[in-house]
XYZ file of C-alpha atoms in Angstrom:
760
model
C 125.432 103.526 40.673
C 122.936 105.374 42.801
C 125.118 104.976 45.939
C 128.200 106.069 43.978
C 126.393 109.323 43.014
C 125.396 109.929 46.623
C 129.031 109.358 47.671
C 130.405 111.724 45.020
C 127.890 114.387 46.156
C 129.053 114.022 49.784
C 132.676 114.400 48.660
C 131.797 117.605 46.787
C 130.042 119.044 49.848
C 133.132 118.452 51.929
C 135.374 120.333 49.459
C 137.863 117.508 49.242
C 140.471 117.628 46.465
C 139.219 116.272 43.113
C 140.528 112.805 42.637
C 139.259 109.611 41.211
C 136.190 108.304 42.919
C 138.099 105.428 44.604
C 140.839 107.794 45.845
C 138.284 110.148 47.223
C 136.456 107.354 48.884
C 139.665 106.019 50.561
C 140.730 109.470 51.766
C 137.231 110.323 52.950
C 136.833 107.100 54.989
C 140.340 107.201 56.456
C 140.420 110.864 57.508
C 136.889 111.399 58.699
C 135.884 107.919 59.868
C 132.415 106.840 58.902
C 130.079 108.808 56.761
C 127.785 105.894 56.317
C 125.531 106.451 53.307
C 122.988 103.920 54.354
C 119.329 103.162 53.920
C 117.421 101.463 56.728
C 116.730 98.415 54.648
C 120.411 97.514 54.017
C 123.993 98.279 54.965
C 125.910 99.576 51.970
C 129.432 98.808 50.992
C 130.549 102.175 52.337
C 129.348 101.569 55.899
C 130.907 98.152 55.916
C 134.193 99.646 54.913
C 133.811 102.337 57.494
C 133.140 99.754 60.268
C 136.209 97.885 59.126
C 138.246 101.123 59.196
C 137.351 101.803 62.853
C 137.879 98.109 63.742
C 141.394 98.415 62.253
C 142.072 101.674 64.111
C 140.897 100.223 67.409
C 142.634 96.876 66.934
C 145.504 97.888 69.227
C 143.322 98.839 72.183
C 141.026 96.846 74.484
C 138.829 99.969 74.972
C 136.488 100.653 72.070
C 135.694 104.096 73.468
C 139.325 104.972 73.202
C 139.173 104.361 69.442
C 136.129 106.657 69.304
C 138.001 109.280 71.370
C 140.915 109.109 68.987
C 138.572 109.516 66.042
C 137.011 112.609 67.545
C 140.435 114.102 68.419
C 141.762 113.438 64.892
C 138.725 115.065 63.258
C 138.880 118.098 65.585
C 142.630 118.362 65.023
C 142.012 118.678 61.272
C 139.538 121.505 61.889
C 141.394 123.451 64.602
C 145.008 122.727 63.542
C 145.709 121.844 67.169
C 147.896 118.685 67.616
C 145.820 115.590 68.204
C 147.700 114.646 71.378
C 146.835 117.979 72.974
C 143.145 117.418 72.307
C 143.327 113.836 73.512
C 144.863 114.992 76.828
C 141.732 117.084 77.528
C 138.989 115.093 75.829
C 137.364 113.058 78.584
C 134.264 111.022 79.337
C 131.279 113.210 79.997
C 129.538 113.096 83.414
C 126.271 114.064 81.721
C 123.954 111.229 80.608
C 123.128 112.889 77.249
C 126.726 112.978 75.987
C 129.682 110.594 75.849
C 132.720 112.888 75.740
C 133.386 116.477 76.833
C 136.157 118.926 75.841
C 136.864 122.164 77.787
C 138.103 124.307 74.899
C 139.684 126.798 77.312
C 142.362 124.175 78.043
C 143.564 124.391 74.416
C 145.901 127.007 73.026
C 145.192 128.871 69.822
C 147.906 131.270 68.605
C 149.403 131.403 72.099
C 146.137 132.100 73.893
C 143.445 129.950 75.546
C 140.638 128.974 73.216
C 137.382 130.884 73.712
C 133.696 130.144 73.336
C 133.887 131.595 69.801
C 136.525 129.001 68.921
C 134.357 126.261 70.365
C 131.315 127.396 68.355
C 133.368 127.617 65.185
C 134.764 124.132 65.603
C 131.371 122.724 66.337
C 129.904 124.220 63.179
C 132.700 122.755 61.051
C 132.623 119.305 62.726
C 130.795 117.008 60.386
C 128.267 114.581 61.707
C 129.263 111.081 60.756
C 127.805 107.717 61.491
C 130.133 107.456 64.425
C 129.525 110.812 66.067
C 126.848 113.438 66.114
C 127.634 117.080 65.606
C 128.902 118.436 68.994
C 126.834 120.753 71.169
C 128.372 123.787 72.794
C 127.973 124.921 76.388
C 130.019 128.133 76.793
C 133.531 127.054 75.790
C 132.817 123.347 76.291
C 132.137 120.887 73.489
C 130.021 117.798 74.163
C 130.184 114.819 71.822
C 127.573 112.105 71.556
C 128.305 108.733 69.832
C 125.823 107.350 67.328
C 124.089 104.416 69.042
C 123.743 102.343 65.843
C 127.480 102.311 65.006
C 128.415 101.824 68.655
C 126.048 98.840 68.911
C 127.544 97.211 65.745
C 131.057 97.603 67.073
C 130.430 96.722 70.745
C 128.037 93.789 70.952
C 130.056 91.420 68.711
C 133.168 92.369 70.677
C 131.631 91.464 74.016
C 130.088 88.235 72.656
C 133.412 87.108 71.253
C 135.710 88.248 74.114
C 133.406 87.034 76.879
C 135.363 87.044 80.151
C 138.130 89.004 78.467
C 135.995 91.995 77.688
C 137.088 94.993 79.740
C 140.500 93.569 80.682
C 143.785 95.247 79.808
C 146.240 92.343 79.544
C 149.068 94.412 78.088
C 149.446 96.531 81.202
C 151.145 93.621 82.964
C 153.727 92.966 80.319
C 157.291 93.972 80.844
C 157.220 95.407 77.346
C 153.647 96.232 76.248
C 154.504 95.878 72.545
C 156.286 92.586 72.987
C 154.198 89.764 74.533
C 157.362 87.600 74.554
C 158.941 89.900 77.114
C 156.928 88.184 79.822
C 154.659 89.325 82.626
C 155.489 91.606 85.516
C 154.986 90.149 88.959
C 153.018 91.699 91.747
C 152.905 90.330 95.292
C 149.646 91.202 97.128
C 149.739 90.771 100.924
C 146.231 90.758 102.294
C 144.024 89.518 105.104
C 146.964 88.583 107.393
C 144.867 87.819 110.571
C 146.395 87.140 113.988
C 146.636 83.470 114.728
C 144.301 82.054 117.407
C 141.934 85.025 117.091
C 138.587 84.637 115.297
C 138.114 86.021 111.812
C 135.920 89.038 112.495
C 134.257 91.752 110.356
C 137.340 93.907 110.762
C 139.375 91.339 108.861
C 136.822 91.239 106.088
C 137.943 94.527 104.568
C 141.561 93.510 103.972
C 140.505 90.077 102.727
C 137.983 91.072 100.070
C 139.935 94.209 99.051
C 143.070 92.130 98.625
C 141.170 89.513 96.702
C 139.789 92.186 94.402
C 143.231 93.698 93.797
C 144.714 90.267 92.975
C 141.829 89.705 90.533
C 142.142 93.080 88.775
C 145.889 92.825 88.467
C 145.439 89.401 86.858
C 142.937 90.940 84.490
C 145.618 93.487 83.642
C 147.993 90.771 82.683
C 150.228 90.676 85.719
C 151.514 87.513 87.390
C 149.949 87.707 90.841
C 151.386 86.177 94.013
C 148.622 86.054 96.631
C 150.375 86.253 100.021
C 148.913 85.760 103.540
C 151.365 87.040 106.138
C 149.921 85.691 109.373
C 150.410 87.385 112.725
C 151.779 84.239 114.279
C 154.514 85.638 116.555
C 154.760 87.978 119.500
C 153.826 88.391 123.155
C 150.174 87.623 122.505
C 151.091 83.973 121.935
C 152.758 83.860 125.312
C 149.641 85.515 126.725
C 147.404 82.926 125.035
C 149.511 80.031 126.279
C 149.296 81.398 129.865
C 145.543 81.739 129.463
C 145.206 78.176 128.168
C 147.072 76.891 131.218
C 144.507 78.640 133.427
C 141.255 78.175 131.480
C 141.899 75.810 128.606
C 140.101 72.630 127.862
C 141.591 69.954 125.593
C 138.126 68.604 124.652
C 136.797 72.073 123.794
C 139.966 72.813 121.852
C 139.287 69.681 119.704
C 135.682 70.520 119.017
C 135.673 74.280 118.630
C 139.391 75.435 118.502
C 139.016 79.008 117.388
C 136.030 79.843 119.515
C 137.613 78.299 122.628
C 140.950 80.068 122.068
C 139.092 83.354 121.691
C 137.292 82.817 125.043
C 140.644 82.015 126.656
C 142.221 85.094 125.138
C 139.451 87.379 126.418
C 139.611 85.905 129.951
C 143.384 86.141 130.267
C 143.313 89.756 128.990
C 140.756 90.551 131.700
C 143.121 89.024 134.293
C 145.961 91.164 132.986
C 143.808 94.345 132.976
C 142.708 93.732 136.596
C 146.348 93.217 137.607
C 147.449 96.349 135.784
C 144.680 98.300 137.505
C 145.749 97.044 140.951
C 149.374 97.862 140.183
C 148.426 101.437 139.297
C 146.476 101.703 142.604
C 149.502 100.485 144.581
C 151.821 102.915 142.760
C 149.523 105.801 143.687
C 149.521 104.629 147.281
C 153.339 104.444 147.190
C 153.619 107.947 145.847
C 151.423 109.164 148.742
C 153.768 107.748 151.425
C 156.376 109.927 153.028
C 160.088 109.153 152.655
C 160.250 107.943 156.293
C 157.035 105.932 156.341
C 157.712 102.404 157.723
C 155.364 100.924 155.021
C 157.553 102.414 152.205
C 159.907 99.478 151.697
C 157.157 96.889 152.132
C 155.023 98.638 149.473
C 157.984 98.879 147.022
C 158.695 95.137 147.487
C 155.053 94.319 146.972
C 154.941 96.291 143.746
C 158.166 94.675 142.458
C 156.859 91.210 143.249
C 153.445 91.929 141.541
C 155.265 93.271 138.496
C 157.571 90.248 138.241
C 154.702 87.815 138.561
C 151.953 89.527 136.560
C 150.353 87.933 133.524
C 151.988 90.252 131.041
C 155.469 89.426 132.464
C 154.738 85.727 132.300
C 153.710 86.116 128.664
C 156.837 88.109 127.862
C 159.113 85.440 129.396
C 157.291 82.738 127.466
C 157.762 84.563 124.218
C 161.498 84.987 124.884
C 161.636 81.198 125.337
C 159.886 80.837 121.982
C 162.468 83.065 120.295
C 165.217 81.038 121.884
C 163.765 77.792 120.339
C 162.370 76.254 123.539
C 160.559 73.081 122.292
C 157.825 73.110 124.988
C 157.014 76.732 124.320
C 156.933 76.162 120.540
C 154.791 73.020 120.696
C 151.762 74.827 122.142
C 152.308 77.707 119.674
C 152.403 75.280 116.697
C 149.155 73.659 117.820
C 147.374 76.974 118.031
C 148.786 77.992 114.605
C 147.789 74.800 112.815
C 144.250 74.911 114.146
C 143.834 78.587 113.162
C 145.045 78.080 109.592
C 142.674 75.132 109.152
C 139.699 77.265 110.210
C 140.832 80.285 108.151
C 141.031 78.122 105.051
C 137.349 77.210 105.357
C 136.299 80.841 105.650
C 138.480 81.869 102.692
C 136.910 79.176 100.563
C 133.432 80.627 101.216
C 134.656 84.057 100.158
C 136.278 82.817 96.897
C 139.663 83.694 98.275
C 142.754 81.677 97.556
C 146.429 82.025 98.417
C 149.672 80.997 96.777
C 151.651 81.330 100.019
C 150.879 81.224 103.738
C 153.773 82.834 105.626
C 154.114 84.596 108.968
C 156.363 86.565 111.292
C 157.664 83.301 112.701
C 159.217 82.551 109.282
C 161.670 85.447 109.578
C 164.740 83.895 111.132
C 166.194 85.605 114.172
C 169.578 85.894 112.503
C 167.965 87.716 109.531
C 166.326 90.173 111.914
C 169.678 90.655 113.792
C 171.393 91.379 110.489
C 168.755 93.964 109.592
C 169.059 95.627 112.983
C 172.811 95.788 112.687
C 172.561 97.386 109.238
C 170.030 99.949 110.501
C 172.213 100.787 113.548
C 175.149 101.264 111.196
C 173.396 103.384 108.645
C 170.840 105.340 110.604
C 170.450 107.516 113.687
C 169.789 104.827 116.284
C 169.708 105.359 120.063
C 170.286 102.922 122.913
C 167.496 102.527 125.424
C 168.518 100.485 128.549
C 169.508 97.519 126.455
C 166.990 98.195 123.721
C 167.479 100.024 120.460
C 165.423 102.913 118.966
C 165.451 104.478 115.471
C 165.113 108.291 115.607
C 163.291 109.079 112.376
C 163.164 112.767 113.261
C 166.856 113.024 112.311
C 166.217 111.605 108.889
C 165.150 113.605 105.826
C 161.414 113.581 105.551
C 161.047 111.548 108.768
C 160.012 114.224 111.274
C 156.398 113.061 111.484
C 157.537 109.473 112.043
C 158.913 110.074 115.558
C 160.914 107.219 117.130
C 160.380 103.480 116.826
C 161.672 100.430 118.800
C 163.883 98.147 116.775
C 164.796 95.744 119.584
C 163.205 95.481 123.050
C 165.186 95.822 126.282
C 165.040 92.050 126.881
C 166.664 91.411 123.469
C 163.537 90.154 121.747
C 162.551 91.473 118.340
C 159.678 93.820 117.463
C 157.273 93.270 114.602
C 158.593 96.381 112.788
C 162.099 94.895 112.551
C 160.621 91.551 111.509
C 158.610 93.285 108.807
C 161.812 94.891 107.354
C 163.478 91.433 107.309
C 160.374 89.889 105.691
C 160.244 92.496 102.902
C 163.851 91.869 102.021
C 163.262 88.151 102.129
C 160.228 88.447 99.828
C 162.250 90.515 97.342
C 164.864 87.761 97.234
C 162.433 84.860 97.081
C 159.829 86.304 94.680
C 161.647 88.991 92.720
C 158.513 91.103 92.369
C 158.088 94.203 90.300
C 155.528 95.544 92.654
C 154.284 94.724 96.198
C 150.982 95.797 97.659
C 150.441 95.885 101.439
C 146.614 95.766 102.008
C 146.681 97.118 105.563
C 144.284 99.300 107.537
C 144.774 103.066 107.623
C 145.244 102.660 111.375
C 148.678 101.280 110.480
C 149.800 104.182 108.284
C 152.484 105.273 110.738
C 153.858 101.709 110.871
C 153.841 101.369 107.087
C 155.601 104.713 106.599
C 158.232 103.663 109.142
C 158.708 100.328 107.372
C 159.348 101.917 103.993
C 161.703 104.485 105.526
C 163.647 101.731 107.362
C 164.034 99.841 104.033
C 165.642 103.007 102.582
C 167.952 103.338 105.630
C 168.909 99.681 105.185
C 170.004 100.497 101.596
C 167.077 98.680 100.067
C 165.547 101.604 98.119
C 164.798 99.025 95.401
C 162.343 97.283 97.663
C 160.831 100.438 99.160
C 160.211 102.006 95.694
C 158.296 98.911 94.574
C 156.130 98.789 97.682
C 152.693 100.473 98.026
C 150.486 100.642 101.083
C 146.842 100.251 100.017
C 145.021 101.486 103.087
C 141.385 101.146 104.061
C 139.133 102.519 106.764
C 138.316 100.782 110.075
C 135.142 98.964 111.027
C 134.192 100.831 114.205
C 132.932 99.134 117.333
C 135.274 96.119 117.342
C 137.657 94.952 120.075
C 139.156 91.462 120.359
C 140.418 92.025 123.930
C 137.063 93.229 125.191
C 135.173 90.552 123.334
C 133.001 92.984 121.358
C 133.891 91.663 117.881
C 131.382 90.399 115.382
C 132.769 87.057 114.183
C 132.670 86.711 110.395
C 131.454 83.107 110.479
C 128.536 84.244 112.684
C 127.836 87.212 110.352
C 127.786 84.929 107.282
C 125.618 82.417 109.045
C 123.086 85.084 110.098
C 123.120 86.593 106.603
C 122.522 83.144 105.060
C 119.635 82.455 107.484
C 118.085 85.841 106.676
C 118.275 85.246 102.941
C 116.863 81.747 103.405
C 113.847 83.241 105.264
C 113.268 85.705 102.437
C 113.443 82.970 99.810
C 110.874 80.833 101.693
C 108.305 83.604 101.478
C 107.655 82.644 97.840
C 106.747 78.969 98.223
C 106.357 78.425 94.474
C 109.781 79.804 93.572
C 111.396 78.188 96.565
C 110.220 74.755 95.440
C 112.067 75.224 92.191
C 115.432 75.764 93.922
C 117.331 72.554 94.120
C 119.855 73.810 96.616
C 118.354 76.592 98.656
C 121.026 76.437 101.377
C 123.870 77.076 98.884
C 121.859 79.750 97.151
C 121.080 81.515 100.397
C 124.787 81.294 101.408
C 125.887 82.967 98.137
C 123.239 85.652 98.543
C 124.322 86.293 102.168
C 127.981 86.509 101.287
C 127.190 88.828 98.372
C 125.196 91.078 100.588
C 127.976 91.371 103.142
C 130.760 91.949 100.573
C 128.896 94.548 98.459
C 127.874 96.533 101.526
C 131.574 96.624 102.562
C 132.789 97.605 99.080
C 130.128 100.176 98.190
C 131.908 103.069 99.941
C 135.376 104.407 99.298
C 137.877 102.065 100.773
C 139.495 104.738 103.000
C 136.183 105.512 104.706
C 135.525 104.169 108.208
C 132.087 102.735 108.852
C 129.987 101.451 111.731
C 129.197 97.785 111.548
C 125.507 97.015 110.937
C 124.328 93.556 109.894
C 120.832 94.903 109.218
C 122.253 97.321 106.645
C 124.260 94.564 105.066
C 121.356 92.197 104.534
C 118.780 94.837 103.631
C 116.464 93.721 100.833
C 115.850 97.175 99.403
C 118.112 99.500 97.459
C 121.509 98.801 95.929
C 122.661 95.573 97.572
C 124.485 92.387 96.769
C 121.094 90.684 96.462
C 120.053 93.199 93.813
C 123.128 92.363 91.672
C 122.488 88.634 92.061
C 118.854 89.088 91.007
C 119.861 91.204 88.023
C 122.269 88.524 86.833
C 119.871 85.609 87.425
C 117.073 87.350 85.590
C 119.283 87.813 82.481
C 120.175 84.176 82.670
C 116.529 83.303 82.860
C 115.764 85.213 79.647
C 118.496 83.308 77.810
C 117.240 79.957 79.049
C 113.660 80.613 78.063
C 114.551 81.543 74.486
C 117.111 78.709 74.264
C 119.076 80.198 71.388
C 122.556 79.076 70.473
C 125.434 81.565 70.828
C 126.204 81.089 67.090
C 122.745 82.468 66.378
C 123.508 85.623 68.396
C 126.609 86.317 66.300
C 124.317 86.574 63.288
C 121.788 88.869 64.912
C 120.695 92.010 63.004
C 121.744 94.607 65.506
C 120.229 97.410 63.426
C 116.866 96.344 64.940
C 117.953 97.720 68.317
C 116.536 101.227 67.733
C 114.900 101.838 71.094
C 116.315 104.467 73.551
C 116.547 101.803 76.251
C 118.795 99.696 74.039
C 121.019 102.741 73.299
C 121.253 103.456 77.041
C 122.377 99.891 77.751
C 124.992 99.935 74.920
C 126.461 103.223 76.144
C 126.700 101.841 79.616
C 128.357 98.650 78.345
C 130.914 100.723 76.460
C 132.053 102.324 79.693
C 133.175 98.995 81.275
C 136.824 98.874 80.081
C 137.254 102.470 81.317
C 135.736 101.639 84.705
C 138.120 98.638 85.045
C 141.048 100.910 84.202
C 140.020 103.466 86.811
C 139.609 100.754 89.451
C 143.011 99.364 88.509
C 144.770 102.717 88.863
C 142.996 103.788 92.063
C 142.703 100.369 93.756
C 138.979 101.198 94.325
C 136.379 98.354 94.204
C 133.661 100.972 94.809
C 134.129 102.110 91.183
C 133.200 98.624 90.025
C 130.251 98.373 92.414
C 128.788 101.742 91.357
C 129.071 100.766 87.659
C 127.389 97.421 88.198
C 124.413 99.093 89.883
C 124.211 101.568 87.055
C 124.201 98.717 84.546
C 121.587 96.819 86.566
C 119.316 99.871 86.714
C 119.626 100.462 82.958
C 118.736 96.809 82.286
C 115.840 96.529 84.722
C 114.194 99.617 83.265
C 114.406 98.200 79.747
C 112.443 94.955 80.060
C 109.053 96.462 79.150
C 110.424 98.249 76.128
C 112.643 95.410 74.958
C 110.516 92.311 75.266
C 112.145 89.141 74.056
C 109.446 86.505 74.385
C 106.618 87.058 71.956
C 108.806 89.088 69.549
C 109.719 87.996 66.019
C 112.660 85.688 65.668
C 114.927 88.410 64.257
C 114.067 90.816 67.018
C 114.495 88.114 69.638
C 118.071 87.439 68.349
C 118.986 91.114 68.427
C 117.561 91.770 71.932
C 118.984 88.529 73.239
C 122.419 89.506 71.905
C 122.115 92.754 73.847
C 121.019 91.022 77.044
C 123.645 88.347 76.817
C 126.267 91.025 76.449
C 124.858 92.729 79.506
C 124.906 89.483 81.447
C 128.502 88.882 80.410
C 129.678 92.280 81.651
C 127.677 91.955 84.885
C 129.233 88.560 85.425
C 132.746 89.912 84.696
C 132.312 92.685 87.248
C 130.953 90.440 89.961
C 133.748 87.978 89.526
C 136.370 90.760 89.727
C 134.808 91.680 93.057
C 135.064 88.076 94.236
C 131.372 87.215 94.016
C 129.854 84.027 92.627
C 127.194 85.040 90.082
C 123.988 83.075 90.401
C 122.610 81.928 87.088
C 119.989 79.441 88.074
C 119.537 76.855 90.862
C 121.734 73.783 90.339
C 120.001 70.712 88.872
C 118.298 68.507 91.445
C 120.396 65.661 92.927
C 123.519 67.449 91.806
C 126.724 66.124 93.456
C 130.158 67.532 93.821
C 133.323 65.504 93.714
C 135.649 65.694 96.682
C 139.055 64.033 96.754
C 140.741 63.041 99.975
C 144.421 62.551 99.143
C 147.209 61.464 101.409
C 150.066 63.961 101.312
C 153.313 62.330 100.169
C 156.343 62.971 102.329
C 158.044 65.173 99.714
C 155.054 67.499 99.559
C 154.208 67.802 103.273
C 155.867 71.203 103.540
C 154.095 72.560 100.455
C 151.429 75.226 101.087
C 147.906 73.700 100.878
C 147.083 75.965 97.924
C 150.065 74.602 95.966
C 148.807 71.025 96.362
C 145.266 72.200 95.516
C 146.583 73.873 92.370
C 148.388 70.738 91.347
C 145.158 68.774 91.777
C 143.173 71.339 89.763
C 140.885 72.247 92.672
C 140.508 74.161 95.861
C 141.752 72.986 99.214
C 138.707 73.022 101.555
C 140.369 71.262 104.430
C 143.688 70.071 105.755
C 144.090 67.466 108.530
C 147.880 67.587 108.534
C 148.052 64.113 106.852
C 145.370 64.709 104.261
C 144.368 67.499 101.971
C 140.676 67.641 101.141
C 140.334 68.821 97.542
C 137.233 70.066 95.689
C 138.143 69.822 91.987
C 137.167 72.610 89.664
C 133.479 72.603 88.785
C 131.857 73.468 85.504
C 130.650 71.989 82.247
C 133.748 69.750 82.083
C 133.440 68.456 85.585
C 134.076 64.858 84.574
C 137.245 65.896 82.775
C 138.359 67.857 85.841
C 137.673 64.893 88.037
C 139.736 62.554 85.816
C 142.537 65.105 85.658
C 142.460 65.503 89.415
C 142.714 61.758 89.969
C 145.491 61.474 87.419
C 147.369 64.442 88.966
C 147.071 62.915 92.408
C 148.613 59.721 91.175
C 151.336 61.630 89.435
C 152.177 63.218 92.805
C 152.902 59.821 94.128
C 149.816 59.565 96.405
C 147.915 56.345 96.874
C 144.762 56.059 94.793
C 142.541 58.751 96.359
C 139.002 57.928 97.446
C 136.341 59.813 95.536
C 133.289 60.804 97.579
C 129.973 61.947 96.160
C 128.518 64.535 98.508
C 125.363 66.649 98.171
C 125.998 70.080 96.702
C 126.683 72.653 99.340
C 128.091 70.157 101.826
C 130.821 71.858 103.918
C 133.728 69.493 104.023
């Protein structure tokens, strides 16, 4: 009865129409959200109904803050008589730490004129403080709104604990019809990494690889069906050049023991040969130009230059590539050997970086007749020009193509150019995968090429493919050159980073002795350090490679994020409280400013994911994770778990477990492996070596790996080496993998028990 009197008094103060008490209560709670008439000792029936009201209102959105934003806009619309949608279009998250939302009133129109500071002050004075939102503050003509920490905590923490990995995702974005899940998912094809065969995987390739992996992850989180596509640079004159170099400097034994490293050495040496020849030719041409028309040496010098040109390394490589395009078996056999060895090594590096692919393709997969058909169409539809047997596209004569200049479609010797092959490949992908969107994760250095590619698709009459294609560019890693041999190999970088982290770990002998697998832990720390350093800045920014900066132990680094996650896991282990207990925690006990700061930061996560999805920027995720880590690390003294009462332990642990979950979600989106604690001693992993049945020999390795519920970590050509999925149900995964292997028709695979961290 006492609470009813308080409620009736509140209704009277709000000047609501006189109705029955129940009618007033319903109208009051529906229109104005929560006006929680609550004592500290208990939650009244009214606050419970109010929480339920907001839960119902926010049921159609994955972002809780969006529900709060709608609540504020609705309340302000009632006061100002301005349509709610207009207010929503200008009500945004506040950059200030002491507020959650900001509204520039000048952007709103009142009686045909922009709202003034007087309007803002009047609206603020009429805006009633509820249990959801405090009364707004006014700065000039701007309104700042701050959410009530207690209500936000009650709504947010249970949501995170129940949704777990799903918190922050927006799965309806990927639906063909967002209001009809049965409509099916849209499909996005992400082309990323795409290294050149027979060249080492260096730091320059890292950017495309981890950015593409991130984009694939975030589109999956948005509900899309993702096709991960690696379009290898496995065709072109460089393979003729490499084959010539191998004839001169190659060693069969070194190729068997260290294929990629040896091929790189060969590539550098043969390029130096070619550069020396080119320099000598230029000298002879200058000497020829200096001779008079009647000099007796003139004809001899011309013949010498012609002979040198015909027999130079680049000409030999060109001729060999022409033979490859014509299907010469000898030329193709050495190319296939280089390609197979390169893919095998790449797969090992991708596995370390948590990268997987659905398809490995390459320029060689575009059939010559398909390229010829594309060139014929372009020649028929566009302004093409002959060039001594070759063919050029003059973009300057196309609408909007002035800055694109001219591009070769076919060389003078009749061989194709990679631009023409890219057009044929794009059309082939559209036919084979029927995507709704395609992302090219390619360096900004190739912006001209990508713009020419999309324009050529339009000229070819494939506007449908061009309109669905997006170039996601990124800056270059400066100071790298494969030809000059100045690259930093990624395997060497990761090895050095691992060794550095291992050295740091060994400084604390006591802690080091508790780690069951220090090598694996050091490897994860090293990879995290390298990846986070690369993703911290805006993707379009160039940067100078610096391993010291990557593996720095101070500041915002990958190591810091791993430490933050591991410490939260440690708190949970020490208390040893079941997750069911956390769902019953009394969250009203979280009254400290540090707790409110963490809750506010956690509420931002869905919005951060949305921004990263729209902008294709992993740096937004990285910046947020550091912010969350700082908020958490500064709270430990104020929010002690051990030594507190059981009820307080439950509440604080619920908060920290929610924080750990969000931190883990973010790290996984970036492609990191969150460290929780060192694996148990004497842990083993299961590795299956399965013979590839004849009918599956042409399947991509990742397809076979997916069928065996694991990751392909090696491929011998006759065997796939599979690491089944790990986790709490490892035995189930193992049995399923064995069963799936038998279903594929393979002989009974041999199961090997190997020490954790063994590189197979």
